Short mmCIF file of C-alpha atoms and ligand atoms in Angstrom, two decimals:
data_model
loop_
_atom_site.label_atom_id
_atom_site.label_comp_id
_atom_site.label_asym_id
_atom_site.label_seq_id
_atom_site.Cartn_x
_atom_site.Cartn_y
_atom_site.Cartn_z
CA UNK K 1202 19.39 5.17 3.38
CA UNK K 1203 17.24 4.64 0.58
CA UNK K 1204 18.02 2.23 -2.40
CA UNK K 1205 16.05 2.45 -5.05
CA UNK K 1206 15.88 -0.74 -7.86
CA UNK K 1207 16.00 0.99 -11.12
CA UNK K 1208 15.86 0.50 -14.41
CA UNK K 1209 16.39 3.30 -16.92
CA UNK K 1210 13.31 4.63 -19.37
CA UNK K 1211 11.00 2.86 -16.46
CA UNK K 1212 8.60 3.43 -13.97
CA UNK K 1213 11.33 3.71 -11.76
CA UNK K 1214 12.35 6.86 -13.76
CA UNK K 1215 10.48 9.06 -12.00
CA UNK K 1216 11.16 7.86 -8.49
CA UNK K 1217 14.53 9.62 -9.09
CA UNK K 1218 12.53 12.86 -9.81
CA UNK K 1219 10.77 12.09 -6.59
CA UNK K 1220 13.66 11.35 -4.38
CA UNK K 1221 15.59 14.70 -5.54
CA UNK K 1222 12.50 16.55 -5.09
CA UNK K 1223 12.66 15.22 -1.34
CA UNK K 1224 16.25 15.45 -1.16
CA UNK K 1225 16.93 12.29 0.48
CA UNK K 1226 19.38 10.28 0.53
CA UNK K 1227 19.71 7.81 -1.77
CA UNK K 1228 21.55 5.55 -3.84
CA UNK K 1229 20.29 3.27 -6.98
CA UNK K 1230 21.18 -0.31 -7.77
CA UNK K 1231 20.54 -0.74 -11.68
CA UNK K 1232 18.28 -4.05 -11.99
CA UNK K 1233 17.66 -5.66 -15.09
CA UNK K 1234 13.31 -6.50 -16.19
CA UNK K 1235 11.19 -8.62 -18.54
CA UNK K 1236 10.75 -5.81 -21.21
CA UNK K 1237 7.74 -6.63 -23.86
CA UNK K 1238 9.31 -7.65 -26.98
CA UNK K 1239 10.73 -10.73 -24.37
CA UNK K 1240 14.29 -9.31 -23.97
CA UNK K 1241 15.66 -9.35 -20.76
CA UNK K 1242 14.97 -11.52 -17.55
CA UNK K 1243 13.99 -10.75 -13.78
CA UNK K 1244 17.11 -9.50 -12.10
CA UNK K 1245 17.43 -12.08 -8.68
CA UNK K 1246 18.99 -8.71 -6.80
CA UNK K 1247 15.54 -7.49 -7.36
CA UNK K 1248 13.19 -7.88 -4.15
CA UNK K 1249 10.03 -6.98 -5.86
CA UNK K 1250 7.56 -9.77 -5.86
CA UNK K 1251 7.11 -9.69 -9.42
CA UNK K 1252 10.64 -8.58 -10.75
CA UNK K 1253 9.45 -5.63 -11.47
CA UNK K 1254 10.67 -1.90 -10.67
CA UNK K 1255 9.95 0.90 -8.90
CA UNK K 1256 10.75 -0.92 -5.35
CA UNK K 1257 12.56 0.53 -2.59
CA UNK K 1258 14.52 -0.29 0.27
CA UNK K 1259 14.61 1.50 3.10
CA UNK K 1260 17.16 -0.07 6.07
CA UNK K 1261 15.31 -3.51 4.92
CA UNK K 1262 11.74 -2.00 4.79
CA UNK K 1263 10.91 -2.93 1.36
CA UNK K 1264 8.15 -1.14 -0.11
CA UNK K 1265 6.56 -1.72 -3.94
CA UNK K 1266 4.29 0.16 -6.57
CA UNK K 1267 4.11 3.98 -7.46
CA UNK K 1268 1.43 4.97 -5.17
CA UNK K 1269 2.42 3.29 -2.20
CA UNK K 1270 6.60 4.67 -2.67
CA UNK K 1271 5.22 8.09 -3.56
CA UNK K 1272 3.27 7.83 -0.14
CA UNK K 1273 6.03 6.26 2.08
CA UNK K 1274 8.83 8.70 0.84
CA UNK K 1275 6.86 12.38 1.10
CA UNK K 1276 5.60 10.74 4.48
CA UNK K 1277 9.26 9.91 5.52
CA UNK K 1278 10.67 13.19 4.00
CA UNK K 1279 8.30 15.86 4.62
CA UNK K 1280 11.00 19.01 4.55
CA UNK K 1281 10.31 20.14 1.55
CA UNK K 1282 6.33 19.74 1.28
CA UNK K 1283 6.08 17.14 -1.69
CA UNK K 1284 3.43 15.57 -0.32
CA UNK K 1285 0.74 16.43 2.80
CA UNK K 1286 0.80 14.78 6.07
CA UNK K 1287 -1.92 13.37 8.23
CA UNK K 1288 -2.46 16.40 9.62
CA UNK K 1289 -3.10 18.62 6.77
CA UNK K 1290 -6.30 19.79 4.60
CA UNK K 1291 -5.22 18.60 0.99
CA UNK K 1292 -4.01 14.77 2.79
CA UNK K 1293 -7.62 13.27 1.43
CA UNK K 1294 -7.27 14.82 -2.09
CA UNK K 1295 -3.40 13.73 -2.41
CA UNK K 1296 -4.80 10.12 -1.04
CA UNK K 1297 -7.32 10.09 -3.65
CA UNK K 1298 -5.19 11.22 -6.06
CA UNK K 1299 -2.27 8.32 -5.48
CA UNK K 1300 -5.14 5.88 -5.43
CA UNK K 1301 -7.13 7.00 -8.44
CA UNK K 1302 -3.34 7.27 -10.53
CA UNK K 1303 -2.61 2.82 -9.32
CA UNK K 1304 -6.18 1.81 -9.94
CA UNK K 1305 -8.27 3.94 -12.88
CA UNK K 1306 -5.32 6.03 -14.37
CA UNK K 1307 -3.05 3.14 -15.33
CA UNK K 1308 -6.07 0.76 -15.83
CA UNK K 1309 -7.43 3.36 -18.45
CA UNK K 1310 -4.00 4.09 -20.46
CA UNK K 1311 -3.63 -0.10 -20.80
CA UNK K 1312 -7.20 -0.88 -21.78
CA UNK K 1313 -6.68 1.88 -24.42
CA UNK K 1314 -3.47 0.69 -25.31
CA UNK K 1315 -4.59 -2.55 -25.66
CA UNK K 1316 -7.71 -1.68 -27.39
CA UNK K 1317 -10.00 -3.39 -24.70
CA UNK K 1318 -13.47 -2.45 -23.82
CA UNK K 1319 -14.10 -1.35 -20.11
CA UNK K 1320 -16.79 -3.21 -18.88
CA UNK K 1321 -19.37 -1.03 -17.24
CA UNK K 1322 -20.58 -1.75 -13.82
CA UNK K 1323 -17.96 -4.57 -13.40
CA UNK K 1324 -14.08 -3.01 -13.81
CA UNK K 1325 -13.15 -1.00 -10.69
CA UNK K 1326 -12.12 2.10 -13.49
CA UNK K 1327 -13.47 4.12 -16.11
CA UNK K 1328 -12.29 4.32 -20.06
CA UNK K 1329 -9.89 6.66 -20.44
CA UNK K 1330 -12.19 9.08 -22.59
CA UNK K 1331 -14.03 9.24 -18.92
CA UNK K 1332 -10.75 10.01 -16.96
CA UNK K 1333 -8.73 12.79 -19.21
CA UNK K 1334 -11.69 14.95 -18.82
CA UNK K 1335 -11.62 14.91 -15.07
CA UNK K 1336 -8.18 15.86 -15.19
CA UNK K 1337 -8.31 18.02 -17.54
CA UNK K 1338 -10.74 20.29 -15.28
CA UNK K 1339 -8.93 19.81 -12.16
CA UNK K 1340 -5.48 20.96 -14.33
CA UNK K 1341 -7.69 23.82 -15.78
CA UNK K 1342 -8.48 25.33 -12.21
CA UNK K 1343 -5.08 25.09 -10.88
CA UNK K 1344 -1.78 24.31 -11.78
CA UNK K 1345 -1.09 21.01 -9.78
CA UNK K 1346 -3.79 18.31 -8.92
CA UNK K 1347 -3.66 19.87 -5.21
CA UNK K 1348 -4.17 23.36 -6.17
CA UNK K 1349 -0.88 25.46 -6.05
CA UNK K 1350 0.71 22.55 -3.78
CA UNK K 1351 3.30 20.53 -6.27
CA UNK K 1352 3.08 17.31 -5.10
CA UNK K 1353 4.04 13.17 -5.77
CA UNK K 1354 0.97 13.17 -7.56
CA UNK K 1355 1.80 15.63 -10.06
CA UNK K 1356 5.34 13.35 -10.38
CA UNK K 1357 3.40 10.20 -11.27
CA UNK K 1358 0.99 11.76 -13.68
CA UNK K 1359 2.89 14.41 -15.31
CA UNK K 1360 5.72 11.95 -16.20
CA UNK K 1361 2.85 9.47 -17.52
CA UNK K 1362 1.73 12.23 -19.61
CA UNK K 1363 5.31 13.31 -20.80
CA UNK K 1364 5.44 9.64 -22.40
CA UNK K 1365 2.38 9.81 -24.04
CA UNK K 1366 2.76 13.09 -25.15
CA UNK K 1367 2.27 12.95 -29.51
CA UNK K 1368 0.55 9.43 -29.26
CA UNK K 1369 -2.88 8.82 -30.53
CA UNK K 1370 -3.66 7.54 -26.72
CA UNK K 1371 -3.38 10.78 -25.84
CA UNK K 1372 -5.70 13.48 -27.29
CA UNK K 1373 -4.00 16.81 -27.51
CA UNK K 1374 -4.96 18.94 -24.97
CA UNK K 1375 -3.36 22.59 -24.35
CA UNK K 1376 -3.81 21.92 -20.11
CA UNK K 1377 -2.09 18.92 -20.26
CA UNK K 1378 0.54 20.00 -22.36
CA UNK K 1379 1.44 22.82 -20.09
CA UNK K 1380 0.79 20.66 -16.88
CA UNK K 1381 3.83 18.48 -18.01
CA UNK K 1382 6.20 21.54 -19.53
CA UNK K 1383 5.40 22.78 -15.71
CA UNK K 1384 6.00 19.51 -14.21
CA UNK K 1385 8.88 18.64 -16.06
CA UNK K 1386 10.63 22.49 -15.56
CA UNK K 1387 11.31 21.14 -11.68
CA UNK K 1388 15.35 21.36 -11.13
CA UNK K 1389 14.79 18.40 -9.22
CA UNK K 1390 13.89 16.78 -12.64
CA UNK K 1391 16.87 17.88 -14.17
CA UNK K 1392 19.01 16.57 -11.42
CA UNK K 1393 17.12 12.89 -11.44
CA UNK K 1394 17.92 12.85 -15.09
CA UNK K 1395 21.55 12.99 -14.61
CA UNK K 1396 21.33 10.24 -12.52
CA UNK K 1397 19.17 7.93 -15.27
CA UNK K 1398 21.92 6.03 -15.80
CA UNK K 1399 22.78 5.04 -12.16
N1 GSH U 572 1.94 -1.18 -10.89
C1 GSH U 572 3.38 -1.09 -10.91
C2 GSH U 572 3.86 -1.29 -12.32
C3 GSH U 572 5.35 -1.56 -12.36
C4 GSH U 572 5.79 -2.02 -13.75
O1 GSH U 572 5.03 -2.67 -14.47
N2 GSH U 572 7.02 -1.69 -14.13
C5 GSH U 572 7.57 -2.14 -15.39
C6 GSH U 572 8.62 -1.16 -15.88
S1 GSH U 572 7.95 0.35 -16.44
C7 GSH U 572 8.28 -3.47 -15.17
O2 GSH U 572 9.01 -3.60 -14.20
N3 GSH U 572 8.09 -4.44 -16.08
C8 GSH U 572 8.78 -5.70 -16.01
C9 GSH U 572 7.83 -6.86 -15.89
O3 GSH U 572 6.63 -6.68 -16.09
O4 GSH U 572 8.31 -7.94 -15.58
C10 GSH U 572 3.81 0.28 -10.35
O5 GSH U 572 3.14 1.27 -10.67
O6 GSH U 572 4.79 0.36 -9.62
#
C-alpha cells in the first residue's frame, strides 16, 4: 500500500492525480510544511529529508521528489500505460522528459520567479524564455510530450502550467493553454481532487 505525505494546494497535489490515474492503492496522511510567508513548521510524521512533500511510502520503501515518484509509481503500476517501461520505444523520451521537468523546468520557473539571471555556460538549465519554446513545439506536434501516449510527464507539467496559468511568468500561449484544459479534462483528475483534502 501506498501512503502518500500530502499537503493540500502542493506539489503533492498532483501525485493524487497520478495515483488515480494508476489506480493504485493508496491512502494519504495530511502533513503539515514550511510555507513562504514562514507559517507553518516541518511535520516530524514527515520522512522526507527536508520536510518537504511529495514523498511516498511504499511498505517502508520511501521514495522523494516528482520525477523520481512519477518514475517509481508508473514503473510499479504499469496497467493502465501512464508511463513506458524498460522495454518500450518512448522509455528514453519519458526519461528525458522526468529529468528535464526536476532539473531545467523547475530551475527556469524559480530563476524567473525570482528575477535571477541564468548564468550561461555554468547553471545545469536554460532561462525559461529558452525552455517554453521547446515545449511549445513538442505540444504543437502532438497532444502529450510522448506523442498520443498520456503520460506522468504530462501530470507534472500540465499541473505546473495550470498554476501559472494568467501570471506574467507565463506568456500566453494557445498550445499550452489547451495542453492543460486536455490534461486537466482526465477523470482521474477529477477523482484526485475530491480527495485534496485527505
Ligand atoms: N524538488 C521537490 C520540491 C518539493 C517542494 O519544494 N515542495 C514544497 C511544497 S509545493 C514544500 O514541501 N515546501 C516546504 C519547504 O520547503 O519546507 C519535488 O519536486 O518534489
Amino acid at each position: 500500500m501506498i501512503t502518500l505525505y500530502h499537503r493540500p494546494k502542493s506539489r503533492s497535489t498532483r501525485f493524487l492525480f497520478l495515483l488515480e490515474e494508476l489506480e493504485a492503492p493508496y491512502q494519504i496522511q495530511l502533513v503539515t510544511i514550511r510555507s513562504r510567508d514562514g507559517s507553518g513548521a516541518v511535520d516530524a510524521a514527515n520522512p522526507h529529508p527536508h520536510g518537504k512533500v511529495p514523498v511516498i511510502s511504499d511498505d517502508g520503501v520511501m521514495v522523494f521528489e516528482s520525477a523520481a515518484i512519477a518514475l517509481y509509481l508508473t514503473d510499479k503500476f504499469p496497467r493502465n500505460r501512464i508511463g513506458p517501461l524498460v522495454e518500450e520505444h518512448e522509455r528514453g523520451a519519458y526519461l528525458s522528459w522526468l529529468a528535464y521537468y526536476a532539473g531545467v523546468f523547475e530551475p527556469a520557473f524559480v530563476c524567473k520567479f525570482m528575477n535571477v539571471e541564468v548564468p550561461r555556460g555554468t547553471a545545469g538549465w536554460v532561462a525559461l524564455d529558452e525552455v517554453l519554446p521547446i515545449i511549445i513545439r513538442r505540444l504543437s506536434q502532438d497532444p502529450y510530450l510522448l506523442g498520443e501516449r498520456f503520460s506522468a510527464a504530462d501530470v507534472l507539467y500540465g499541473t505546473s502550467f495550470a498554476l501559472f496559468a494568467g501570471s506574467p511568468l507565463l506568456p500566453k500561449s494557445a498550445v499550452i493553454e489547451e495542453y492543460v484544459k486536455r490534461v486537466l479534462a482526465r477523470p482521474a483528475y477529477a477523482r484526485a481532487m475530491l480527495r485534496e483534502g485527505g
